[in-house]
Amino acid sequence: AVVSTQSTGAIIVTTDLPDGAFAEIDREVTDYAAATSTQIDNLVAKTNQVYDRVQSFSTTANSRIQEFTTSFNTAETESGLVTRAAEKLIAGLSRDNCIRRGVRYLGTATAVHYNVPTVYECLERCKAPEVLSVTLSIAPNPEKGKCECWDKRRGYLFDRHNFYTSVNRLCWELGAADNEKWASCTNLNRVHSGSTIAVSEGLASIKECGYACAYRDDCAAVTYERDTGKCYLKGSGSIGASDVGSDSLDLSCVIE
């Protein structure tokens, strides 16, 4: 095409665009947009699939974790039950050692009960604070069922006779304490300030030391040397100076 301008007299020559060029470009652009949209839709679909799989895995993992947690808690509970059962068994055996069969404690009786069938009921009958031990007469003793409440833990007087059963109350109460209680009452690497009443040797633990103290009327606490196995029976006092390897406890703490 030829165009003339009047103001300048210039002649401008232009070239006509070929017919159909824009239609082809429009079609290509449309096809590209459609293909791109399809790819985007496919990508979204795959992303959703991945998300769904992640969610499914997360749900399964959480379920498995919950199952494991439940199993672990069950095992922990059962383990705790076994531990407590074992402690009760040990406590029962320790208490059984407090029952002296064929031994009659002697002293001043604070009370006497009759027709008492077992030594356990005898202990229940003799619950006054001043009672420190009991003796039950058993068959074929003609006084069968006689329960005597003594004001001494044992005393130095006793009679070996098959027709009696005696129990030291403090020993019995110590047997009711579990390992956690003993541990909480034990003062590690400390000695007790009370005067030394007696010394026992070859004991395996502070618990054995405590039981030894239970049979002395004037013993209130102990100091135990872990390395030597020596047990120092102590009178009333308090926890004193530091001493590595020596542990102490007050019996009143164990039974409270």
XYZ file of C-alpha atoms in Angstrom:
256
model
C 0.000 0.000 0.000
C 1.204 3.574 -0.839
C 0.343 6.499 1.430
C 1.213 10.193 0.684
C 1.317 12.860 3.372
C 0.260 16.366 2.343
C 2.275 18.194 4.984
C 5.623 16.788 4.029
C 4.955 15.189 0.714
C 6.536 11.972 1.953
C 5.448 8.687 0.553
C 5.083 5.766 2.961
C 5.024 2.248 1.608
C 3.555 -0.521 3.824
C 3.348 -4.249 3.373
C 0.070 -6.065 3.981
C 0.200 -8.924 6.491
C -0.481 -12.222 4.904
C -3.974 -13.597 5.418
C -4.343 -16.455 7.999
C -1.110 -15.792 9.972
C -2.869 -14.652 13.146
C -5.398 -17.452 12.962
C -2.576 -20.012 13.000
C -0.889 -18.318 15.940
C -4.199 -18.130 17.777
C -4.746 -21.833 17.216
C -1.233 -22.715 18.437
C -1.664 -20.544 21.510
C -5.049 -22.129 22.192
C -3.627 -25.627 21.756
C -0.668 -24.793 24.017
C -2.953 -23.364 26.693
C -5.155 -26.458 26.523
C -2.143 -28.788 26.761
C -0.689 -26.772 29.634
C -4.022 -26.821 31.459
C -4.170 -30.606 31.037
C -0.654 -30.958 32.418
C -1.547 -28.709 35.340
C -4.667 -30.790 35.994
C -2.570 -33.959 35.869
C -0.037 -32.411 38.257
C -2.834 -31.391 40.656
C -4.276 -34.907 40.474
C -0.869 -36.472 41.214
C -0.293 -33.999 44.027
C -3.644 -34.942 45.540
C -2.738 -38.615 45.209
C 0.554 -38.004 47.011
C -1.259 -36.003 49.696
C -3.825 -38.782 50.144
C -1.051 -41.372 50.441
C 0.814 -39.219 52.959
C -2.390 -38.812 54.965
C -3.045 -42.562 54.791
C 0.535 -43.291 55.898
C 0.243 -40.744 58.702
C -3.027 -42.303 59.884
C -1.514 -45.801 59.755
C 1.650 -44.620 61.517
C -0.347 -42.888 64.254
C -2.446 -46.013 64.687
C 0.669 -48.173 64.971
C 2.231 -45.700 67.397
C -0.955 -45.775 69.480
C -0.907 -49.583 69.441
C 2.737 -49.563 70.497
C 2.053 -46.997 73.218
C -0.860 -49.070 74.488
C 1.259 -52.240 74.441
C 4.128 -50.438 76.158
C 1.840 -49.013 78.840
C 0.291 -52.436 79.347
C 3.729 -54.011 79.671
C 4.807 -51.234 82.033
C 1.667 -51.747 84.118
C 2.168 -55.509 84.192
C 5.820 -55.001 85.077
C 4.767 -52.663 87.892
C 2.247 -55.229 89.103
C 4.923 -57.937 89.057
C 7.307 -55.651 90.940
C 4.671 -54.802 93.546
C 3.710 -58.450 93.830
C 7.369 -59.368 94.350
C 7.708 -56.635 96.972
C 4.604 -57.919 98.746
C 6.016 -61.441 98.662
C 9.309 -60.218 100.099
C 7.420 -58.174 102.694
C 5.416 -61.282 103.572
C 8.593 -63.290 104.011
C 10.132 -60.497 106.076
C 7.056 -60.396 108.295
C 7.105 -64.160 108.599
C 10.607 -63.836 110.062
C 9.082 -61.633 112.776
C 6.906 -64.528 113.955
C 8.841 -66.543 116.522
C 7.204 -69.936 116.826
C 7.861 -71.878 119.992
C 8.949 -68.712 121.825
C 7.114 -66.957 124.614
C 8.057 -63.373 125.317
C 7.958 -62.371 128.965
C 7.490 -58.990 130.582
C 4.700 -56.824 131.854
C 1.412 -57.519 130.084
C -0.512 -54.353 129.253
C -3.589 -56.378 128.253
C -4.733 -59.980 127.862
C -7.345 -61.254 125.401
C -8.907 -64.712 125.224
C -10.279 -66.957 122.504
C -8.068 -65.355 119.888
C -7.696 -67.803 116.960
C -4.517 -66.502 115.242
C -1.439 -64.481 115.983
C -2.554 -61.977 113.323
C -5.738 -61.273 115.232
C -3.680 -61.093 118.399
C -1.705 -58.258 116.781
C -4.973 -56.537 115.881
C -6.230 -56.832 119.450
C -2.972 -55.405 120.835
C -2.914 -52.120 118.949
C -2.374 -49.744 121.851
C 0.715 -47.515 121.411
C 2.404 -48.976 124.473
C 2.240 -52.535 123.104
C 5.548 -53.558 121.560
C 5.089 -57.324 121.173
C 2.509 -60.086 121.590
C 2.399 -63.761 122.543
C -0.355 -66.204 121.599
C -0.867 -69.525 123.366
C -1.577 -72.305 120.875
C -2.781 -75.910 121.023
C -2.263 -78.206 122.853
C -1.670 -75.564 125.502
C -4.701 -75.600 127.832
C -4.695 -71.766 127.558
C -5.055 -71.950 123.778
C -6.253 -68.613 122.371
C -4.749 -66.500 125.131
C -3.263 -63.323 123.617
C -0.829 -61.357 125.801
C 0.190 -57.789 124.931
C 3.672 -56.868 126.171
C 5.274 -53.512 126.895
C 8.635 -54.671 125.527
C 9.727 -55.401 121.972
C 11.110 -58.670 123.160
C 13.039 -58.097 126.323
C 15.775 -60.382 127.473
C 13.373 -62.892 129.023
C 11.699 -65.492 126.870
C 10.754 -69.112 127.136
C 11.256 -71.695 124.397
C 8.109 -73.744 124.381
C 6.251 -75.254 121.440
C 2.894 -74.044 122.711
C 3.511 -70.313 122.074
C 3.962 -67.929 119.164
C 5.343 -64.423 119.665
C 5.646 -61.393 117.401
C 7.673 -58.196 117.734
C 5.320 -55.401 116.653
C 8.061 -53.053 115.389
C 9.556 -55.849 113.295
C 6.075 -56.558 111.923
C 5.508 -52.922 110.991
C 8.931 -52.643 109.345
C 7.963 -55.609 107.178
C 5.025 -53.635 105.783
C 7.313 -50.955 104.304
C 8.236 -51.308 100.616
C 11.655 -50.691 99.084
C 10.700 -47.149 98.103
C 9.879 -46.327 101.718
C 13.166 -47.760 102.984
C 15.071 -45.819 100.326
C 13.326 -42.529 101.135
C 14.162 -42.918 104.839
C 17.816 -43.790 104.253
C 20.268 -40.915 104.633
C 23.200 -41.797 102.392
C 26.736 -41.080 103.564
C 25.562 -39.772 106.940
C 26.011 -41.113 110.473
C 23.455 -40.964 113.282
C 24.218 -38.883 116.338
C 22.586 -41.238 118.858
C 24.769 -43.156 121.284
C 25.876 -46.601 120.083
C 24.046 -49.360 121.987
C 25.550 -52.349 120.218
C 27.317 -53.335 117.016
C 26.327 -56.218 114.741
C 28.591 -57.451 111.964
C 28.157 -59.225 108.663
C 24.784 -57.742 107.756
C 23.944 -57.477 104.057
C 21.928 -54.272 104.042
C 20.644 -51.362 106.074
C 17.279 -53.133 106.088
C 18.776 -56.079 107.999
C 20.388 -53.520 110.276
C 16.960 -51.974 110.903
C 15.457 -55.352 111.809
C 18.304 -55.928 114.279
C 17.429 -52.598 115.892
C 13.790 -53.638 116.195
C 14.671 -56.244 118.824
C 16.347 -53.780 121.191
C 13.951 -51.776 123.367
C 16.318 -48.817 123.527
C 17.218 -48.758 119.816
C 15.728 -45.947 117.736
C 18.029 -45.686 114.703
C 20.947 -47.310 112.908
C 24.105 -46.465 111.039
C 25.240 -49.048 108.492
C 28.684 -49.336 106.904
C 28.254 -50.598 103.361
C 31.833 -51.823 102.892
C 32.189 -53.712 106.175
C 28.594 -54.795 106.831
C 28.784 -53.364 110.353
C 25.518 -52.228 111.896
C 25.561 -49.680 114.696
C 22.424 -49.743 116.823
C 21.712 -46.225 118.012
C 19.682 -44.576 120.729
C 17.557 -41.510 120.125
C 19.215 -38.642 118.285
C 19.318 -37.175 114.814
C 21.137 -37.543 111.527
C 24.648 -36.217 112.063
C 27.864 -35.618 110.156
C 28.800 -36.774 106.674
C 30.687 -40.046 106.363
C 31.206 -41.586 102.929
C 30.163 -45.235 102.938
C 27.945 -44.997 106.022
C 24.169 -44.727 105.780
C 21.673 -44.002 108.544
C 17.957 -44.077 109.191
C 15.420 -43.611 111.970
C 13.058 -46.554 112.382
C 10.196 -44.148 113.092
C 10.478 -42.884 109.504
C 10.060 -46.374 108.057
C 6.908 -47.201 109.982
C 5.134 -43.828 109.797
